[in-house]
Short mmCIF file of C-alpha atoms and ligand atoms in Angstrom, two decimals:
data_model
loop_
_atom_site.label_atom_id
_atom_site.label_comp_id
_atom_site.label_asym_id
_atom_site.label_seq_id
_atom_site.Cartn_x
_atom_site.Cartn_y
_atom_site.Cartn_z
CA MET A 1 31.67 7.25 45.47
CA TRP A 2 29.42 9.97 44.09
CA ILE A 3 31.21 11.74 41.33
CA VAL A 4 30.21 14.56 38.97
CA PHE A 5 32.04 14.74 35.68
CA LEU A 6 32.00 18.33 34.34
CA GLY A 7 33.46 19.64 31.10
CA PRO A 8 32.41 21.12 27.83
CA PRO A 9 30.99 18.98 24.95
CA GLY A 10 33.81 17.20 23.09
CA ALA A 11 36.23 17.20 26.04
CA GLY A 12 36.32 13.42 26.12
CA LYS A 13 34.16 12.76 29.21
CA GLY A 14 32.54 9.72 27.76
CA THR A 15 35.84 7.94 27.00
CA GLN A 16 37.28 8.75 30.50
CA ALA A 17 33.96 7.90 32.19
CA ASN A 18 33.99 4.45 30.68
CA ARG A 19 37.52 3.80 32.00
CA LEU A 20 36.67 5.23 35.42
CA ILE A 21 33.60 3.13 36.08
CA GLU A 22 35.56 -0.02 35.35
CA PHE A 23 38.27 1.21 37.79
CA LEU A 24 35.81 2.14 40.55
CA GLY A 25 33.11 -0.50 39.98
CA ILE A 26 30.34 2.10 40.09
CA PRO A 27 27.69 2.64 37.40
CA HIS A 28 27.74 5.51 34.91
CA LEU A 29 24.81 7.73 34.33
CA SER A 30 25.01 9.82 31.19
CA THR A 31 21.98 12.02 30.80
CA GLY A 32 22.87 12.58 27.16
CA GLU A 33 22.60 8.82 26.59
CA VAL A 34 19.41 8.59 28.63
CA LEU A 35 17.82 11.44 26.66
CA ARG A 36 18.83 9.89 23.30
CA GLN A 37 17.21 6.69 24.52
CA VAL A 38 14.00 8.61 25.34
CA VAL A 39 14.02 9.85 21.74
CA ARG A 40 14.36 6.32 20.43
CA ASP A 41 11.64 4.92 22.74
CA GLN A 42 9.01 7.03 20.90
CA THR A 43 7.11 8.00 24.02
CA ALA A 44 4.89 11.08 24.47
CA GLU A 45 8.04 13.03 25.35
CA SER A 46 10.26 11.91 22.48
CA GLN A 47 9.55 14.66 20.02
CA LEU A 48 9.89 17.37 22.62
CA VAL A 49 13.28 16.02 23.75
CA ALA A 50 14.45 15.49 20.16
CA ASN A 51 13.88 19.18 19.41
CA PHE A 52 16.09 20.28 22.21
CA LEU A 53 18.85 17.81 21.34
CA ASP A 54 18.87 18.80 17.65
CA GLN A 55 19.20 22.47 18.56
CA GLY A 56 21.94 21.90 21.12
CA LEU A 57 19.76 23.36 23.84
CA LEU A 58 19.23 21.92 27.26
CA VAL A 59 16.24 19.77 27.93
CA PRO A 60 14.20 21.55 30.58
CA ASP A 61 15.24 20.88 34.14
CA GLU A 62 11.89 19.47 35.20
CA LEU A 63 11.96 16.71 32.57
CA VAL A 64 15.63 15.84 33.19
CA MET A 65 15.09 15.67 36.96
CA LYS A 66 12.05 13.48 36.56
CA VAL A 67 13.96 10.93 34.46
CA VAL A 68 17.16 10.97 36.51
CA LEU A 69 15.50 10.68 39.96
CA GLU A 70 13.47 7.79 38.55
CA ILE A 71 16.66 6.00 37.43
CA LEU A 72 18.39 6.61 40.71
CA GLN A 73 15.64 4.71 42.48
CA SER A 74 17.18 1.47 41.22
CA PRO A 75 19.30 -0.43 43.81
CA LYS A 76 22.10 -0.48 41.20
CA TYR A 77 22.82 3.11 42.09
CA GLU A 78 22.92 2.73 45.89
CA ARG A 79 26.66 2.67 46.37
CA GLY A 80 27.56 5.53 44.08
CA VAL A 81 27.34 6.89 40.55
CA LEU A 82 29.54 8.64 38.00
CA PHE A 83 27.27 11.42 36.72
CA ASP A 84 28.28 12.42 33.17
CA GLY A 85 26.64 15.46 31.60
CA PHE A 86 24.57 15.95 34.75
CA PRO A 87 23.92 18.23 36.51
CA ARG A 88 24.12 20.89 33.86
CA THR A 89 22.37 23.75 35.59
CA ILE A 90 22.43 25.20 39.09
CA VAL A 91 18.82 23.99 39.54
CA GLN A 92 19.78 20.41 38.68
CA ALA A 93 22.68 20.59 41.08
CA GLU A 94 20.61 21.86 43.90
CA GLN A 95 17.98 19.19 43.32
CA LEU A 96 20.66 16.47 43.18
CA ASP A 97 22.12 17.73 46.43
CA ALA A 98 18.76 17.63 48.11
CA PHE A 99 18.11 14.10 46.81
CA LEU A 100 21.49 12.89 48.05
CA ARG A 101 21.03 14.65 51.39
CA GLY A 102 17.75 12.74 51.88
CA MET A 103 19.78 9.52 51.59
CA GLY A 104 22.52 10.76 53.87
CA LYS A 105 24.95 11.01 51.05
CA ARG A 106 26.75 13.75 49.17
CA ILE A 107 28.91 14.40 46.12
CA ASP A 108 32.50 13.30 46.94
CA VAL A 109 34.37 14.83 44.02
CA VAL A 110 33.78 16.92 40.84
CA LEU A 111 36.10 16.33 37.97
CA ASN A 112 36.36 19.30 35.62
CA LEU A 113 37.89 18.28 32.37
CA GLU A 114 39.41 21.34 30.61
CA VAL A 115 40.01 21.48 26.84
CA GLU A 116 40.58 24.49 24.58
CA GLU A 117 37.66 25.49 22.36
CA SER A 118 39.33 24.94 19.02
CA GLU A 119 40.26 21.41 20.11
CA LEU A 120 36.69 20.70 21.23
CA ILE A 121 35.30 21.66 17.81
CA ARG A 122 37.94 19.54 16.06
CA ARG A 123 37.02 16.56 18.24
CA MET A 124 33.30 16.86 17.84
CA LEU A 125 33.59 17.18 14.06
CA SER A 126 35.77 14.14 13.87
CA ARG A 127 33.30 12.25 16.14
CA SER A 128 30.43 13.14 13.84
CA LYS A 129 32.17 11.16 11.10
CA LYS A 130 32.75 8.12 13.31
CA GLU A 131 29.61 7.95 15.42
CA GLY A 132 27.12 9.86 13.26
CA ARG A 133 25.67 11.78 16.20
CA HIS A 134 22.95 14.03 15.01
CA ASP A 135 24.03 16.96 17.07
CA ASP A 136 27.71 16.97 16.03
CA ASN A 137 27.31 19.54 13.29
CA HIS A 138 28.75 23.11 13.04
CA ALA A 139 25.53 24.92 14.14
CA THR A 140 24.57 22.62 16.93
CA ILE A 141 28.21 22.45 18.17
CA ARG A 142 28.27 26.30 18.48
CA SER A 143 25.09 26.28 20.43
CA ARG A 144 26.24 23.52 22.78
CA LEU A 145 29.39 25.39 23.50
CA ARG A 146 27.45 28.59 24.24
CA VAL A 147 25.00 26.70 26.49
CA PHE A 148 27.96 25.19 28.34
CA HIS A 149 29.52 28.56 29.05
CA ASP A 150 26.26 30.21 30.05
CA GLN A 151 24.48 27.50 31.99
CA THR A 152 26.92 24.71 33.01
CA ALA A 153 30.22 26.57 33.64
CA PRO A 154 28.76 28.33 36.72
CA LEU A 155 28.53 24.80 38.32
CA ILE A 156 32.36 24.93 38.68
CA ASP A 157 32.00 27.76 41.16
CA TYR A 158 29.04 26.15 42.82
CA TYR A 159 31.02 23.05 43.61
CA ASP A 160 34.40 24.81 44.09
CA TRP A 161 32.87 26.64 47.00
CA ASN A 162 32.65 23.32 48.78
CA GLY A 163 36.19 22.43 47.79
CA LEU A 164 35.04 19.48 45.64
CA VAL A 165 36.54 20.36 42.25
CA GLU A 166 39.60 18.69 40.70
CA HIS A 167 40.68 20.55 37.54
CA ILE A 168 41.96 18.14 34.97
CA ASP A 169 43.99 19.18 31.90
CA GLY A 170 42.21 17.41 29.08
CA MET A 171 44.72 18.56 26.33
CA ARG A 172 46.88 15.46 26.93
CA SER A 173 46.66 11.92 25.69
CA SER A 174 43.76 9.79 26.87
CA ASP A 175 46.14 7.64 29.01
CA GLU A 176 47.73 10.65 30.65
CA VAL A 177 44.36 12.14 31.45
CA PHE A 178 43.08 8.87 32.91
CA ALA A 179 46.19 8.43 35.07
CA ASP A 180 45.67 11.93 36.49
CA ILE A 181 42.02 11.31 37.17
CA GLN A 182 42.87 8.07 38.97
CA ASN A 183 45.32 9.85 41.21
CA ARG A 184 42.92 12.62 42.10
CA ILE A 185 40.17 10.10 42.96
CA ILE A 186 42.43 7.94 45.08
CA LYS A 187 43.44 11.02 47.03
CA ARG A 188 39.85 11.70 47.87
CA GLN A 189 38.65 8.18 48.68
CA THR A 190 37.73 7.41 52.24
CA PRO A 191 39.19 4.04 53.53
CA SER A 192 35.86 2.31 53.07
CA GLN A 193 35.42 3.61 49.52
CA ALA A 194 38.85 2.41 48.68
CA MET A 195 38.07 -1.12 49.77
CA HIS A 196 35.36 -1.59 47.07
P1 LIG B 201 27.82 16.69 24.92
O1 LIG B 201 28.20 17.04 26.32
O2 LIG B 201 28.98 16.10 24.21
O3 LIG B 201 27.11 17.76 24.21
P2 LIG B 201 25.78 14.83 25.99
O4 LIG B 201 25.60 13.46 25.46
O5 LIG B 201 26.18 14.99 27.41
O6 LIG B 201 26.80 15.47 24.96
O7 LIG B 201 24.42 15.72 25.77
C1 LIG B 201 23.86 15.84 24.54
C2 LIG B 201 22.56 16.71 24.66
O8 LIG B 201 21.62 16.12 25.52
C3 LIG B 201 22.82 18.14 25.17
O9 LIG B 201 23.26 19.06 24.07
C4 LIG B 201 21.47 18.46 25.74
O10 LIG B 201 20.54 18.83 24.71
C5 LIG B 201 20.95 17.16 26.31
N1 LIG B 201 21.29 17.00 27.76
C6 LIG B 201 22.16 16.04 28.24
N2 LIG B 201 22.25 16.09 29.62
C7 LIG B 201 21.42 17.11 29.98
C8 LIG B 201 21.01 17.70 31.22
N3 LIG B 201 21.59 17.25 32.34
N4 LIG B 201 20.21 18.72 31.22
C9 LIG B 201 19.62 19.16 30.04
N5 LIG B 201 19.94 18.70 28.81
C10 LIG B 201 20.81 17.68 28.76
#
């Protein structure tokens, strides 16, 4: 299955994504993780990418698409992917659609994890203590939330138009959210997808 996981920063996508890939047996592609690795690898692009991450701004589409499409060439991703934090702009979504179309595939479902803003801020600040993520500070969190509303939230309409979106209430316990996600996925699986 080809799944897009949408939701604001701090909504708990990472946690749910890890459970979901185990359940479905498909790989996870988190562009946030991929880009943090680009920074660690100290390539020619590292400093540029680090500046965007530290400001809570989106890395330019062209660079993100280059990295993602390169990763998707690997046979590991032939049978499906759980995209987490990607696409984040309409341009990225259109280019992903074009890429999948070229392979005779398409997005099967979009999970939209919904959490109230005050709870998002609380979760990100608590995560910053546990994981020490550079971009989990007040100023960057505000900027990431603004970027989400301005650039990523429009994707909900983009995918809704095709009837692909499942709205998930993320204000519940992790187990309740996961059970809900599992049910929505099962409902949308074709018989051959369910067999894997
Ligand atoms: P979160 O959603 O919790 O902010 P992510 O790990 O998904 O965390 O992303 C961290 C940062 O990585 C973002 O603030 C952004 O700078 C960058 N990023 C991740 N994915 C993308 C993408 N698809 N397009 C552009 N920038 C991205």
